[in-house]
Amino acid sequence: MRSSSLIRALVVAMAAVFAAVACGGGGTQSAGSVKVMATWTGAEQASFMAVMKPFTDQTGITIAYEASRDQDALLTTRVASGNPPDLAAAPSPTLLTKFATQGKVKALNNVVDMTALSSEVS
């Protein structure tokens, strides 16, 4: 149960970020692509993409999804090379803390209601 709650919370957070991306730039919508990296494959990936479909239909922004079961290594390499994804559902708090101390992570608290998100995960 905890896993499905976490996935749901991450999807809510990503949807909020996608909404901010869609509304950014002077309030006009512009088609483009958002790069997302996560560990989800198979049915989990299909569920994530189904949840994101209304967003992509409404904004014209596509989701370039990249799945990796060795996400720590791939994310570390991509960040070091200056080619990180726009969003990553990273399962490792240690890795995220490392990136945050390096200034490689952007805060979402101005986009996502963190109190509401915390209550979703609890």
Coordinates of N, CA and C in Angstrom, one line a residue:
M1 N 0.8 -1.2 0.0 CA 0.0 0.0 0.0 C 0.9 1.3 0.0
R2 N 1.9 1.2 0.8 CA 2.8 2.4 0.8 C 3.3 2.8 -0.5
S3 N 3.7 1.8 -1.3 CA 4.3 2.0 -2.6 C 3.3 2.7 -3.5
S4 N 2.0 2.3 -3.5 CA 1.0 2.9 -4.4 C 0.7 4.3 -3.9
S5 N 0.8 4.6 -2.6 CA 0.6 5.9 -2.1 C 1.7 6.8 -2.5
L6 N 2.9 6.3 -2.5 CA 4.1 7.1 -2.9 C 4.0 7.4 -4.4
I7 N 3.7 6.4 -5.2 CA 3.5 6.7 -6.7 C 2.4 7.7 -6.9
R8 N 1.3 7.6 -6.2 CA 0.2 8.6 -6.4 C 0.7 10.0 -6.0
A9 N 1.4 10.1 -4.9 CA 2.0 11.4 -4.4 C 2.9 12.0 -5.4
L10 N 3.8 11.1 -6.0 CA 4.8 11.6 -7.0 C 4.1 12.1 -8.2
V11 N 3.1 11.4 -8.6 CA 2.3 11.8 -9.8 C 1.6 13.1 -9.6
V12 N 1.1 13.3 -8.4 CA 0.4 14.6 -8.0 C 1.5 15.7 -8.1
A13 N 2.6 15.5 -7.5 CA 3.7 16.5 -7.5 C 4.2 16.8 -9.0
M14 N 4.3 15.7 -9.8 CA 4.7 15.9 -11.2 C 3.7 16.7 -11.9
A15 N 2.4 16.4 -11.7 CA 1.3 17.1 -12.4 C 1.4 18.6 -12.1
A16 N 1.6 18.9 -10.8 CA 1.7 20.3 -10.4 C 2.9 21.0 -11.1
V17 N 4.0 20.3 -11.2 CA 5.2 20.9 -11.9 C 4.9 21.0 -13.4
F18 N 4.2 20.0 -14.0 CA 3.9 20.1 -15.4 C 3.0 21.3 -15.6
A19 N 2.0 21.5 -14.7 CA 1.1 22.6 -14.8 C 1.9 23.9 -14.8
A20 N 2.9 24.0 -13.9 CA 3.7 25.2 -13.9 C 4.5 25.4 -15.1
V21 N 5.0 24.3 -15.7 CA 5.7 24.4 -17.0 C 4.8 24.9 -18.1
A22 N 3.6 24.4 -18.1 CA 2.6 24.8 -19.1 C 2.2 26.2 -19.0
C23 N 2.2 26.8 -17.8 CA 1.7 28.1 -17.6 C 2.9 29.1 -17.5
G24 N 4.1 28.6 -17.5 CA 5.2 29.5 -17.5 C 5.4 30.4 -18.7
G25 N 6.3 31.4 -18.6 CA 6.6 32.2 -19.8 C 5.5 33.2 -20.1
G26 N 5.1 34.0 -19.1 CA 4.1 35.0 -19.4 C 2.7 34.6 -19.6
G27 N 2.4 33.4 -19.1 CA 1.0 32.9 -19.1 C 0.6 32.3 -20.4
T28 N 1.5 32.1 -21.3 CA 1.1 31.5 -22.6 C 1.5 30.1 -22.6
Q29 N 0.7 29.2 -23.2 CA 1.1 27.8 -23.3 C 2.0 27.6 -24.5
S30 N 3.0 26.8 -24.4 CA 3.8 26.5 -25.5 C 4.1 25.0 -25.6
A31 N 3.9 24.4 -26.7 CA 4.2 23.0 -26.8 C 5.7 22.7 -26.7
G32 N 6.0 21.6 -26.2 CA 7.4 21.2 -26.0 C 7.5 19.8 -25.4
S33 N 8.5 19.6 -24.7 CA 8.7 18.3 -24.1 C 9.3 18.4 -22.7
V34 N 8.8 17.5 -21.8 CA 9.3 17.5 -20.4 C 10.0 16.1 -20.3
K35 N 11.3 16.1 -19.9 CA 12.0 14.8 -19.7 C 11.8 14.3 -18.3
V36 N 11.3 13.1 -18.2 CA 11.0 12.5 -16.9 C 11.8 11.2 -16.8
M37 N 12.4 11.0 -15.6 CA 13.1 9.8 -15.4 C 12.6 9.2 -14.1
A38 N 12.3 7.9 -14.2 CA 11.8 7.1 -13.0 C 12.1 5.6 -13.2
T39 N 11.8 4.9 -12.2 CA 12.1 3.4 -12.2 C 11.0 2.6 -12.7
W40 N 9.8 3.3 -13.0 CA 8.6 2.5 -13.4 C 8.7 2.0 -14.8
T41 N 8.4 0.7 -14.9 CA 8.3 0.0 -16.2 C 7.0 -0.7 -16.3
G42 N 6.7 -1.3 -17.4 CA 5.5 -2.1 -17.5 C 4.2 -1.4 -17.1
A43 N 3.5 -2.1 -16.3 CA 2.1 -1.5 -15.9 C 2.3 -0.2 -15.1
E44 N 3.3 -0.1 -14.3 CA 3.5 1.2 -13.6 C 3.8 2.3 -14.6
Q45 N 4.6 2.1 -15.6 CA 4.9 3.1 -16.6 C 3.6 3.4 -17.4
A46 N 2.8 2.4 -17.7 CA 1.6 2.6 -18.5 C 0.6 3.5 -17.6
S47 N 0.5 3.2 -16.3 CA -0.4 3.9 -15.4 C 0.1 5.4 -15.4
F48 N 1.4 5.6 -15.2 CA 1.9 7.0 -15.1 C 1.6 7.7 -16.4
M49 N 1.8 7.1 -17.6 CA 1.5 7.8 -18.8 C 0.0 8.1 -19.0
A50 N -0.8 7.1 -18.5 CA -2.3 7.3 -18.6 C -2.7 8.5 -17.7
V51 N -2.1 8.7 -16.6 CA -2.4 9.8 -15.7 C -2.0 11.1 -16.3
M52 N -0.9 11.1 -17.1 CA -0.4 12.3 -17.7 C -1.1 12.7 -19.0
K53 N -1.8 11.7 -19.6 CA -2.5 12.0 -20.9 C -3.3 13.2 -20.9
P54 N -4.2 13.5 -19.9 CA -5.0 14.7 -19.9 C -4.1 16.0 -20.0
F55 N -3.0 15.9 -19.3 CA -2.0 17.1 -19.3 C -1.5 17.3 -20.7
T56 N -1.0 16.2 -21.3 CA -0.4 16.3 -22.7 C -1.5 16.7 -23.7
D57 N -2.7 16.2 -23.6 CA -3.8 16.5 -24.5 C -4.1 18.0 -24.4
Q58 N -4.1 18.5 -23.1 CA -4.6 19.9 -22.9 C -3.5 20.9 -23.3
T59 N -2.2 20.6 -23.1 CA -1.1 21.5 -23.3 C -0.3 21.4 -24.6
G60 N -0.4 20.1 -25.1 CA 0.5 19.9 -26.3 C 1.9 19.5 -25.9
I61 N 2.2 19.6 -24.6 CA 3.5 19.2 -24.1 C 3.6 17.7 -24.0
T62 N 4.7 17.2 -24.6 CA 4.8 15.7 -24.5 C 5.8 15.3 -23.4
I63 N 5.6 14.1 -23.0 CA 6.5 13.6 -21.9 C 7.5 12.6 -22.5
A64 N 8.7 12.9 -22.4 CA 9.8 12.0 -22.9 C 10.2 11.2 -21.6
Y65 N 9.7 10.0 -21.5 CA 9.9 9.2 -20.3 C 11.1 8.3 -20.5
E66 N 11.9 8.2 -19.5 CA 13.0 7.3 -19.5 C 13.0 6.5 -18.2
A67 N 12.9 5.2 -18.4 CA 12.9 4.3 -17.2 C 14.3 3.6 -17.0
S68 N 14.7 3.5 -15.8 CA 15.9 2.8 -15.4 C 15.8 2.2 -14.1
R69 N 16.1 0.9 -14.0 CA 16.2 0.3 -12.6 C 17.5 0.6 -11.9
D70 N 18.5 1.1 -12.6 CA 19.7 1.6 -12.0 C 19.7 3.1 -12.1
Q71 N 18.7 3.7 -11.5 CA 18.5 5.1 -11.6 C 19.6 5.9 -11.0
D72 N 20.1 5.5 -9.8 CA 21.2 6.2 -9.1 C 22.4 6.4 -10.1
A73 N 22.8 5.4 -10.7 CA 24.0 5.5 -11.6 C 23.7 6.4 -12.8
L74 N 22.5 6.2 -13.4 CA 22.1 6.9 -14.6 C 21.9 8.4 -14.3
L75 N 21.3 8.7 -13.2 CA 21.0 10.1 -12.8 C 22.3 10.8 -12.5
T76 N 23.2 10.1 -11.8 CA 24.5 10.7 -11.4 C 25.3 11.0 -12.7
T77 N 25.3 10.1 -13.7 CA 26.0 10.4 -14.9 C 25.4 11.5 -15.7
R78 N 24.0 11.6 -15.7 CA 23.3 12.6 -16.5 C 23.5 14.0 -15.8
V79 N 23.5 14.0 -14.5 CA 23.7 15.3 -13.8 C 25.1 15.8 -14.0
A80 N 26.1 14.9 -13.9 CA 27.5 15.2 -14.1 C 27.8 15.7 -15.5
S81 N 27.1 15.2 -16.5 CA 27.3 15.6 -17.8 C 26.5 16.8 -18.2
G82 N 25.7 17.4 -17.3 CA 24.9 18.6 -17.6 C 23.7 18.3 -18.4
N83 N 23.3 17.0 -18.4 CA 22.1 16.6 -19.2 C 21.1 15.9 -18.3
P84 N 20.6 16.5 -17.2 CA 19.7 15.9 -16.3 C 18.3 15.9 -16.9
P85 N 17.4 15.0 -16.4 CA 16.0 15.1 -16.8 C 15.4 16.4 -16.2
D86 N 14.3 16.8 -16.7 CA 13.5 17.9 -16.1 C 13.0 17.5 -14.7
L87 N 12.5 16.3 -14.6 CA 12.0 15.7 -13.4 C 12.5 14.3 -13.2
A88 N 12.7 13.9 -12.0 CA 13.1 12.5 -11.7 C 12.4 12.1 -10.4
A89 N 11.8 10.9 -10.5 CA 11.2 10.3 -9.4 C 12.2 9.4 -8.8
A90 N 13.2 10.0 -8.1 CA 14.3 9.3 -7.6 C 14.0 8.6 -6.3
P91 N 14.3 7.3 -6.2 CA 13.9 6.6 -5.0 C 15.0 6.7 -3.9
S92 N 16.1 7.4 -4.1 CA 17.2 7.4 -3.2 C 17.3 8.8 -2.5
P93 N 16.8 8.9 -1.3 CA 17.0 10.2 -0.6 C 18.4 10.6 -0.4
T94 N 19.3 9.7 -0.3 CA 20.7 10.0 -0.2 C 21.2 10.7 -1.4
L95 N 20.9 10.2 -2.6 CA 21.3 10.8 -3.9 C 20.7 12.2 -4.0
L96 N 19.4 12.3 -3.7 CA 18.8 13.6 -3.8 C 19.4 14.6 -2.9
T97 N 19.8 14.2 -1.7 CA 20.5 15.1 -0.7 C 21.8 15.5 -1.3
K98 N 22.5 14.6 -1.9 CA 23.8 14.9 -2.5 C 23.7 16.0 -3.6
F99 N 22.7 15.8 -4.5 CA 22.4 16.7 -5.5 C 22.0 18.1 -5.0
A100 N 21.2 18.1 -3.9 CA 20.7 19.3 -3.3 C 21.9 20.1 -2.8
T101 N 22.9 19.4 -2.1 CA 24.0 20.2 -1.5 C 24.9 20.7 -2.6
Q102 N 24.8 20.1 -3.8 CA 25.6 20.6 -5.0 C 24.9 21.7 -5.7
G103 N 23.7 22.0 -5.3 CA 22.9 23.0 -6.0 C 22.3 22.5 -7.3
K104 N 22.1 21.2 -7.5 CA 21.6 20.6 -8.7 C 20.1 20.3 -8.7
V105 N 19.4 20.5 -7.5 CA 18.0 20.2 -7.4 C 17.3 21.6 -7.2
K106 N 16.1 21.7 -7.8 CA 15.3 22.9 -7.6 C 14.1 22.6 -6.7
A107 N 13.9 23.5 -5.8 CA 12.8 23.3 -4.8 C 11.5 23.4 -5.5
L108 N 10.5 22.6 -5.1 CA 9.2 22.6 -5.7 C 8.2 23.3 -4.8
N109 N 8.6 23.7 -3.6 CA 7.6 24.3 -2.7 C 6.9 25.5 -3.2
N110 N 7.4 26.2 -4.2 CA 6.7 27.3 -4.8 C 5.7 26.9 -5.9
V111 N 5.7 25.6 -6.2 CA 4.8 25.0 -7.2 C 3.8 24.0 -6.6
V112 N 4.3 23.2 -5.6 CA 3.5 22.2 -5.0 C 3.2 22.5 -3.6
D113 N 2.0 22.3 -3.2 CA 1.5 22.5 -1.8 C 2.1 21.3 -1.0
M114 N 3.2 21.5 -0.4 CA 4.0 20.5 0.3 C 3.2 19.9 1.5
T115 N 2.3 20.7 2.1 CA 1.5 20.2 3.2 C 0.5 19.2 2.7
A116 N -0.2 19.5 1.6 CA -1.1 18.6 1.0 C -0.4 17.4 0.5
L117 N 0.7 17.5 -0.1 CA 1.5 16.4 -0.6 C 1.9 15.4 0.6
S118 N 2.3 16.0 1.7 CA 2.7 15.2 2.8 C 1.5 14.4 3.4
S119 N 0.3 15.0 3.3 CA -0.9 14.3 3.8 C -1.2 13.2 2.9
E120 N -0.9 13.3 1.6 CA -1.2 12.2 0.6 C -0.3 11.0 0.9
V121 N 0.9 11.3 1.3 CA 1.9 10.2 1.5 C 1.7 9.5 2.8
S122 N 1.2 10.3 3.8 CA 1.1 9.7 5.2 C 0.1 8.6 5.2

